[in-house]
Amino acid sequence: MQATARAQPNIALIKYWGKRDATRNLPAVDSLSLTLSDLYTEMEVRFDAGLVADVLEVNGERDEPLLPRVVRCLDTVAGPDRPAALVRSTCNFPLGAGLASSASAFAALVVAAAAASKCDFDTATLAGFAGEASGSAARSLYPGIVVLRSDRERVRVQSIRSPAEWPLCVVVAITDPGRKPTASGAAMEISRSTSPFYGRWVDEQPRDLEIALAAVAARDVAALGAIAEHNCLKMHSVMWSSRPPLCYWNAATVRCLETVRVLQGDGVDVFFTIDAGPQVKAVCTASAVTDVRAALAVTDGVHEVMVSGLGEGARLTGGSA
């Protein structure tokens, strides 16, 4: 009883920050994201009655801190009476660094676990399972440009543009490959309970999403970039105004933003977004990738530049047996 699945991280343009229901891990606000193609997490799940307990290996090493979340997710998909599992995860980008590694991990995990346990769930159900483990993971079940809406009962996720319909690219400037000091889940709760801006953040989200959806419908890079940058900076303002303040940026993060502004001034179709971490994601048209990558690569403090197009949703890569 084993299967392997692959999922890509997703980069939010209209952000999810805060929970409507912490127990069920339901997002407080709706969101819009890009599912990537070239960054990925692969999950192999093997259920084995001969195992004494569940085991998680991440990039070849045991990961005890993450194991409880993986166990809960496996129980949700395969049931609490399932055999013990050996879960092997491999990832080709930095973990816990603000690049949505948990989103890709749990999206791949639910797909692999369902196949390995012979459970026939549709994509919407699997997205709900993934979202219970990591709020943004539900979006990685879907391809291209994805919208997530939630209420007090469930999340509803939909792909609104396939990768072929609007082939945007994302250039990621890695300014610090290390793990971030405060995990997103804990940081969201700090912001919800202490930031004076949090309520306004939630109230303004529907309008931001409406503007972004109109820009996607028109394939208008400038309009999408304007609202995405605005939404990003509002989210980080909520973080900065939390107690204690949550600042994931470093000096190189700011320099990357300056680089993007220079590119925009030169007429390049590009805009920035930043999640809960110091990495800068520059979203651009395919024709602008070379210029954007070159400019970010020589920005002081950038360790590495990664480039990705838009990709497919989580899927099996190894059959169940």
GROMACS .gro file of C-alpha atoms in nm:
model
  321
    1MET     CA    1   0.000   0.000   0.000
    2GLN     CA    2   0.214   0.283  -0.128
    3ALA     CA    3   0.201   0.577  -0.364
    4THR     CA    4   0.402   0.886  -0.457
    5ALA     CA    5   0.265   1.229  -0.541
    6ARG     CA    6   0.414   1.563  -0.639
    7ALA     CA    7   0.281   1.911  -0.566
    8GLN     CA    8   0.409   2.261  -0.634
    9PRO     CA    9   0.405   2.553  -0.391
   10ASN     CA   10   0.168   2.837  -0.464
   11ILE     CA   11   0.243   3.208  -0.437
   12ALA     CA   12  -0.044   3.422  -0.310
   13LEU     CA   13  -0.116   3.752  -0.484
   14ILE     CA   14  -0.419   3.833  -0.270
   15LYS     CA   15  -0.297   3.703   0.061
   16TYR     CA   16  -0.433   3.472   0.325
   17TRP     CA   17  -0.334   3.591   0.673
   18GLY     CA   18  -0.533   3.493   0.978
   19LYS     CA   19  -0.785   3.221   1.055
   20ARG     CA   20  -1.164   3.232   1.062
   21ASP     CA   21  -1.169   2.907   1.261
   22ALA     CA   22  -0.838   2.800   1.416
   23THR     CA   23  -0.966   2.455   1.513
   24ARG     CA   24  -1.057   2.371   1.154
   25ASN     CA   25  -0.777   2.586   1.009
   26LEU     CA   26  -1.017   2.784   0.790
   27PRO     CA   27  -0.873   3.107   0.643
   28ALA     CA   28  -1.017   3.435   0.767
   29VAL     CA   29  -1.007   3.583   0.417
   30ASP     CA   30  -1.034   3.466   0.057
   31SER     CA   31  -0.720   3.453  -0.154
   32LEU     CA   32  -0.577   3.436  -0.506
   33SER     CA   33  -0.261   3.246  -0.592
   34LEU     CA   34  -0.028   3.117  -0.862
   35THR     CA   35   0.061   2.747  -0.862
   36LEU     CA   36   0.424   2.710  -0.972
   37SER     CA   37   0.577   2.445  -1.199
   38ASP     CA   38   0.951   2.419  -1.135
   39LEU     CA   39   0.957   2.413  -0.755
   40TYR     CA   40   0.808   2.100  -0.599
   41THR     CA   41   0.771   1.864  -0.307
   42GLU     CA   42   0.740   1.491  -0.367
   43MET     CA   43   0.578   1.269  -0.105
   44GLU     CA   44   0.603   0.890  -0.090
   45VAL     CA   45   0.358   0.723   0.150
   46ARG     CA   46   0.389   0.355   0.238
   47PHE     CA   47   0.144   0.195   0.478
   48ASP     CA   48   0.303  -0.111   0.641
   49ALA     CA   49   0.148  -0.322   0.916
   50GLY     CA   50   0.500  -0.424   1.012
   51LEU     CA   51   0.589  -0.072   1.125
   52VAL     CA   52   0.557   0.006   1.494
   53ALA     CA   53   0.488   0.377   1.447
   54ASP     CA   54   0.471   0.644   1.178
   55VAL     CA   55   0.804   0.770   1.044
   56LEU     CA   56   0.870   1.092   0.852
   57GLU     CA   57   1.187   1.155   0.653
   58VAL     CA   58   1.242   1.495   0.489
   59ASN     CA   59   1.525   1.514   0.237
   60GLY     CA   60   1.673   1.196   0.385
   61GLU     CA   61   1.657   1.296   0.752
   62ARG     CA   62   1.405   1.222   1.026
   63ASP     CA   63   1.175   1.517   1.100
   64GLU     CA   64   1.018   1.473   1.444
   65PRO     CA   65   0.880   1.829   1.482
   66LEU     CA   66   0.667   1.800   1.167
   67LEU     CA   67   0.559   1.441   1.233
   68PRO     CA   68   0.248   1.519   1.447
   69ARG     CA   69   0.095   1.732   1.169
   70VAL     CA   70   0.167   1.459   0.916
   71VAL     CA   71   0.012   1.196   1.143
   72ARG     CA   72  -0.306   1.401   1.184
   73CYS     CA   73  -0.328   1.448   0.808
   74LEU     CA   74  -0.283   1.075   0.743
   75ASP     CA   75  -0.555   0.997   0.999
   76THR     CA   76  -0.790   1.240   0.824
   77VAL     CA   77  -0.733   1.084   0.482
   78ALA     CA   78  -0.692   0.714   0.562
   79GLY     CA   79  -0.870   0.691   0.898
   80PRO     CA   80  -0.729   0.649   1.249
   81ASP     CA   81  -0.730   0.268   1.220
   82ARG     CA   82  -0.486   0.271   0.928
   83PRO     CA   83  -0.153   0.085   0.942
   84ALA     CA   84   0.155   0.283   1.041
   85ALA     CA   85   0.318   0.474   0.759
   86LEU     CA   86   0.664   0.555   0.632
   87VAL     CA   87   0.651   0.898   0.467
   88ARG     CA   88   0.946   1.018   0.263
   89SER     CA   89   0.949   1.380   0.145
   90THR     CA   90   1.189   1.547  -0.095
   91CYS     CA   91   1.187   1.914  -0.184
   92ASN     CA   92   1.395   2.110  -0.436
   93PHE     CA   93   1.371   2.451  -0.266
   94PRO     CA   94   1.439   2.589   0.085
   95LEU     CA   95   1.206   2.466   0.359
   96GLY     CA   96   1.031   2.687   0.612
   97ALA     CA   97   1.166   2.999   0.445
   98GLY     CA   98   0.850   3.166   0.319
   99LEU     CA   99   0.824   2.970  -0.005
  100ALA     CA  100   0.509   2.771   0.077
  101SER     CA  101   0.689   2.444   0.142
  102SER     CA  102   0.412   2.330   0.378
  103ALA     CA  103   0.151   2.399   0.109
  104SER     CA  104   0.324   2.177  -0.144
  105ALA     CA  105   0.405   1.913   0.119
  106PHE     CA  106   0.051   1.862   0.247
  107ALA     CA  107  -0.102   1.886  -0.100
  108ALA     CA  108   0.126   1.603  -0.213
  109LEU     CA  109   0.068   1.412   0.111
  110VAL     CA  110  -0.311   1.394   0.079
  111VAL     CA  111  -0.291   1.278  -0.282
  112ALA     CA  112  -0.034   1.008  -0.202
  113ALA     CA  113  -0.210   0.896   0.117
  114ALA     CA  114  -0.546   0.865  -0.059
  115ALA     CA  115  -0.397   0.655  -0.338
  116ALA     CA  116  -0.197   0.437  -0.100
  117SER     CA  117  -0.502   0.368   0.116
  118LYS     CA  118  -0.727   0.308  -0.187
  119CYS     CA  119  -0.956   0.599  -0.091
  120ASP     CA  120  -1.136   0.751  -0.387
  121PHE     CA  121  -1.172   1.121  -0.298
  122ASP     CA  122  -1.236   1.398  -0.548
  123THR     CA  123  -1.005   1.699  -0.573
  124ALA     CA  124  -1.232   1.925  -0.370
  125THR     CA  125  -1.234   1.680  -0.079
  126LEU     CA  126  -0.857   1.638  -0.092
  127ALA     CA  127  -0.818   2.017  -0.097
  128GLY     CA  128  -1.024   2.035   0.220
  129PHE     CA  129  -0.803   1.774   0.387
  130ALA     CA  130  -0.486   1.957   0.281
  131GLY     CA  131  -0.625   2.289   0.402
  132GLU     CA  132  -0.688   2.144   0.748
  133ALA     CA  133  -0.313   2.074   0.772
  134SER     CA  134  -0.189   2.394   0.605
  135GLY     CA  135  -0.431   2.672   0.512
  136SER     CA  136  -0.267   2.748   0.177
  137ALA     CA  137  -0.218   2.381   0.082
  138ALA     CA  138  -0.570   2.357  -0.059
  139ARG     CA  139  -0.464   2.590  -0.343
  140SER     CA  140  -0.178   2.360  -0.450
  141LEU     CA  141  -0.429   2.094  -0.555
  142TYR     CA  142  -0.524   2.317  -0.849
  143PRO     CA  143  -0.333   2.446  -1.157
  144GLY     CA  144  -0.246   2.793  -1.277
  145ILE     CA  145  -0.423   3.090  -1.119
  146VAL     CA  146  -0.636   2.977  -0.827
  147VAL     CA  147  -0.898   3.142  -0.606
  148LEU     CA  148  -0.984   3.012  -0.259
  149ARG     CA  149  -1.300   3.114  -0.077
  150SER     CA  150  -1.398   2.996   0.268
  151ASP     CA  151  -1.684   3.013   0.513
  152ARG     CA  152  -1.732   2.860   0.858
  153GLU     CA  153  -1.790   2.518   0.707
  154ARG     CA  154  -1.536   2.461   0.432
  155VAL     CA  155  -1.305   2.598   0.167
  156ARG     CA  156  -1.398   2.620  -0.200
  157VAL     CA  157  -1.111   2.629  -0.447
  158GLN     CA  158  -1.119   2.689  -0.821
  159SER     CA  159  -0.866   2.732  -1.099
  160ILE     CA  160  -0.964   3.041  -1.300
  161ARG     CA  161  -0.679   3.046  -1.555
  162SER     CA  162  -0.477   2.748  -1.672
  163PRO     CA  163  -0.099   2.784  -1.718
  164ALA     CA  164  -0.152   2.790  -2.094
  165GLU     CA  165  -0.420   3.060  -2.080
  166TRP     CA  166  -0.193   3.315  -1.911
  167PRO     CA  167   0.167   3.189  -1.888
  168LEU     CA  168   0.303   3.421  -1.623
  169CYS     CA  169   0.643   3.354  -1.468
  170VAL     CA  170   0.775   3.395  -1.115
  171VAL     CA  171   1.135   3.490  -1.042
  172VAL     CA  172   1.220   3.416  -0.679
  173ALA     CA  173   1.503   3.604  -0.511
  174ILE     CA  174   1.632   3.402  -0.214
  175THR     CA  175   1.764   3.653   0.039
  176ASP     CA  176   1.795   3.404   0.328
  177PRO     CA  177   1.764   3.026   0.276
  178GLY     CA  178   1.728   2.957   0.648
  179ARG     CA  179   1.408   2.882   0.837
  180LYS     CA  180   1.204   3.181   0.945
  181PRO     CA  181   1.199   3.264   1.317
  182THR     CA  182   0.821   3.243   1.365
  183ALA     CA  183   0.602   2.988   1.187
  184SER     CA  184   0.313   3.132   0.988
  185GLY     CA  185   0.040   2.970   1.195
  186ALA     CA  186   0.168   3.116   1.520
  187ALA     CA  187   0.233   3.453   1.357
  188MET     CA  188  -0.123   3.473   1.222
  189GLU     CA  189  -0.267   3.428   1.570
  190ILE     CA  190  -0.036   3.697   1.710
  191SER     CA  191  -0.154   3.936   1.438
  192ARG     CA  192  -0.521   3.853   1.488
  193SER     CA  193  -0.506   3.914   1.860
  194THR     CA  194  -0.273   4.217   1.876
  195SER     CA  195  -0.256   4.419   1.552
  196PRO     CA  196  -0.481   4.728   1.544
  197PHE     CA  197  -0.491   4.691   1.165
  198TYR     CA  198  -0.614   4.332   1.156
  199GLY     CA  199  -0.987   4.411   1.140
  200ARG     CA  200  -0.938   4.655   0.852
  201TRP     CA  201  -0.725   4.393   0.672
  202VAL     CA  202  -1.015   4.146   0.684
  203ASP     CA  203  -1.273   4.408   0.586
  204GLU     CA  204  -1.082   4.522   0.275
  205GLN     CA  205  -1.003   4.176   0.141
  206PRO     CA  206  -1.322   4.127  -0.067
  207ARG     CA  207  -1.258   4.447  -0.262
  208ASP     CA  208  -0.893   4.358  -0.325
  209LEU     CA  209  -0.995   4.016  -0.452
  210GLU     CA  210  -1.262   4.164  -0.679
  211ILE     CA  211  -1.007   4.401  -0.836
  212ALA     CA  212  -0.758   4.118  -0.883
  213LEU     CA  213  -1.014   3.888  -1.043
  214ALA     CA  214  -1.105   4.160  -1.292
  215ALA     CA  215  -0.736   4.203  -1.377
  216VAL     CA  216  -0.696   3.827  -1.430
  217ALA     CA  217  -1.004   3.821  -1.653
  218ALA     CA  218  -0.852   4.101  -1.864
  219ARG     CA  219  -0.499   3.956  -1.844
  220ASP     CA  220  -0.384   4.299  -1.729
  221VAL     CA  221  -0.039   4.267  -1.570
  222ALA     CA  222  -0.024   4.628  -1.454
  223ALA     CA  223  -0.363   4.616  -1.281
  224LEU     CA  224  -0.293   4.280  -1.120
  225GLY     CA  225   0.047   4.401  -1.005
  226ALA     CA  226  -0.089   4.719  -0.850
  227ILE     CA  227  -0.345   4.537  -0.633
  228ALA     CA  228  -0.109   4.248  -0.552
  229GLU     CA  229   0.164   4.483  -0.429
  230HIS     CA  230  -0.090   4.683  -0.228
  231ASN     CA  231  -0.232   4.367  -0.070
  232CYS     CA  232   0.116   4.238   0.011
  233LEU     CA  233   0.223   4.558   0.184
  234LYS     CA  234  -0.099   4.569   0.384
  235MET     CA  235  -0.040   4.214   0.510
  236HIS     CA  236   0.312   4.298   0.621
  237SER     CA  237   0.183   4.616   0.787
  238VAL     CA  238  -0.046   4.394   0.995
  239MET     CA  239   0.257   4.185   1.088
  240TRP     CA  240   0.474   4.485   1.175
  241SER     CA  241   0.200   4.633   1.394
  242SER     CA  242   0.157   4.309   1.589
  243ARG     CA  243   0.292   4.266   1.941
  244PRO     CA  244   0.560   4.150   1.935
  245PRO     CA  245   0.620   4.288   1.584
  246LEU     CA  246   0.668   4.029   1.312
  247CYS     CA  247   0.924   4.138   1.056
  248TYR     CA  248   1.036   3.869   0.814
  249TRP     CA  249   1.221   4.108   0.582
  250ASN     CA  250   1.594   4.177   0.575
  251ALA     CA  251   1.799   4.445   0.402
  252ALA     CA  252   1.822   4.240   0.083
  253THR     CA  253   1.442   4.211   0.073
  254VAL     CA  254   1.415   4.589   0.054
  255ARG     CA  255   1.689   4.610  -0.207
  256CYS     CA  256   1.498   4.359  -0.421
  257LEU     CA  257   1.190   4.578  -0.404
  258GLU     CA  258   1.402   4.869  -0.522
  259THR     CA  259   1.526   4.653  -0.810
  260VAL     CA  260   1.168   4.577  -0.913
  261ARG     CA  261   1.082   4.947  -0.900
  262VAL     CA  262   1.375   5.026  -1.133
  263LEU     CA  263   1.261   4.755  -1.374
  264GLN     CA  264   0.909   4.895  -1.370
  265GLY     CA  265   1.047   5.241  -1.443
  266ASP     CA  266   1.222   5.094  -1.747
  267GLY     CA  267   0.892   4.959  -1.877
  268VAL     CA  268   0.937   4.594  -1.774
  269ASP     CA  269   0.613   4.402  -1.702
  270VAL     CA  270   0.690   4.291  -1.347
  271PHE     CA  271   0.556   4.329  -0.994
  272PHE     CA  272   0.654   4.196  -0.651
  273THR     CA  273   0.494   3.999  -0.374
  274ILE     CA  274   0.633   3.866  -0.046
  275ASP     CA  275   0.486   3.600   0.179
  276ALA     CA  276   0.574   3.530   0.544
  277GLY     CA  277   0.947   3.524   0.485
  278PRO     CA  278   1.229   3.735   0.341
  279GLN     CA  279   1.215   3.605  -0.016
  280VAL     CA  280   1.089   3.832  -0.294
  281LYS     CA  281   0.878   3.689  -0.574
  282ALA     CA  282   0.882   3.893  -0.893
  283VAL     CA  283   0.586   3.805  -1.116
  284CYS     CA  284   0.636   3.890  -1.481
  285THR     CA  285   0.555   3.803  -1.840
  286ALA     CA  286   0.764   3.537  -2.014
  287SER     CA  287   0.932   3.801  -2.229
  288ALA     CA  288   1.057   3.982  -1.918
  289VAL     CA  289   1.211   3.683  -1.739
  290THR     CA  290   1.566   3.735  -1.865
  291ASP     CA  291   1.578   4.099  -1.757
  292VAL     CA  292   1.413   4.034  -1.420
  293ARG     CA  293   1.635   3.739  -1.337
  294ALA     CA  294   1.952   3.925  -1.432
  295ALA     CA  295   1.859   4.232  -1.226
  296LEU     CA  296   1.768   4.035  -0.913
  297ALA     CA  297   2.076   3.811  -0.942
  298VAL     CA  298   2.309   4.110  -0.903
  299THR     CA  299   2.107   4.271  -0.623
  300ASP     CA  300   2.321   4.290  -0.310
  301GLY     CA  301   2.232   4.018  -0.060
  302VAL     CA  302   2.058   3.778  -0.298
  303HIS     CA  303   2.187   3.423  -0.246
  304GLU     CA  304   2.013   3.256  -0.537
  305VAL     CA  305   1.752   3.323  -0.803
  306MET     CA  306   1.496   3.059  -0.898
  307VAL     CA  307   1.261   3.083  -1.196
  308SER     CA  308   0.931   2.906  -1.247
  309GLY     CA  309   0.637   2.916  -1.480
  310LEU     CA  310   0.284   2.829  -1.374
  311GLY     CA  311   0.213   2.461  -1.322
  312GLU     CA  312  -0.034   2.184  -1.262
  313GLY     CA  313  -0.204   2.084  -0.940
  314ALA     CA  314  -0.094   1.803  -0.709
  315ARG     CA  315  -0.088   1.466  -0.883
  316LEU     CA  316   0.032   1.108  -0.854
  317THR     CA  317   0.377   1.033  -0.992
  318GLY     CA  318   0.407   0.677  -0.867
  319GLY     CA  319   0.125   0.423  -0.879
  320SER     CA  320  -0.025   0.264  -0.572
  321ALA     CA  321   0.035  -0.101  -0.500
   0.00000   0.00000   0.00000
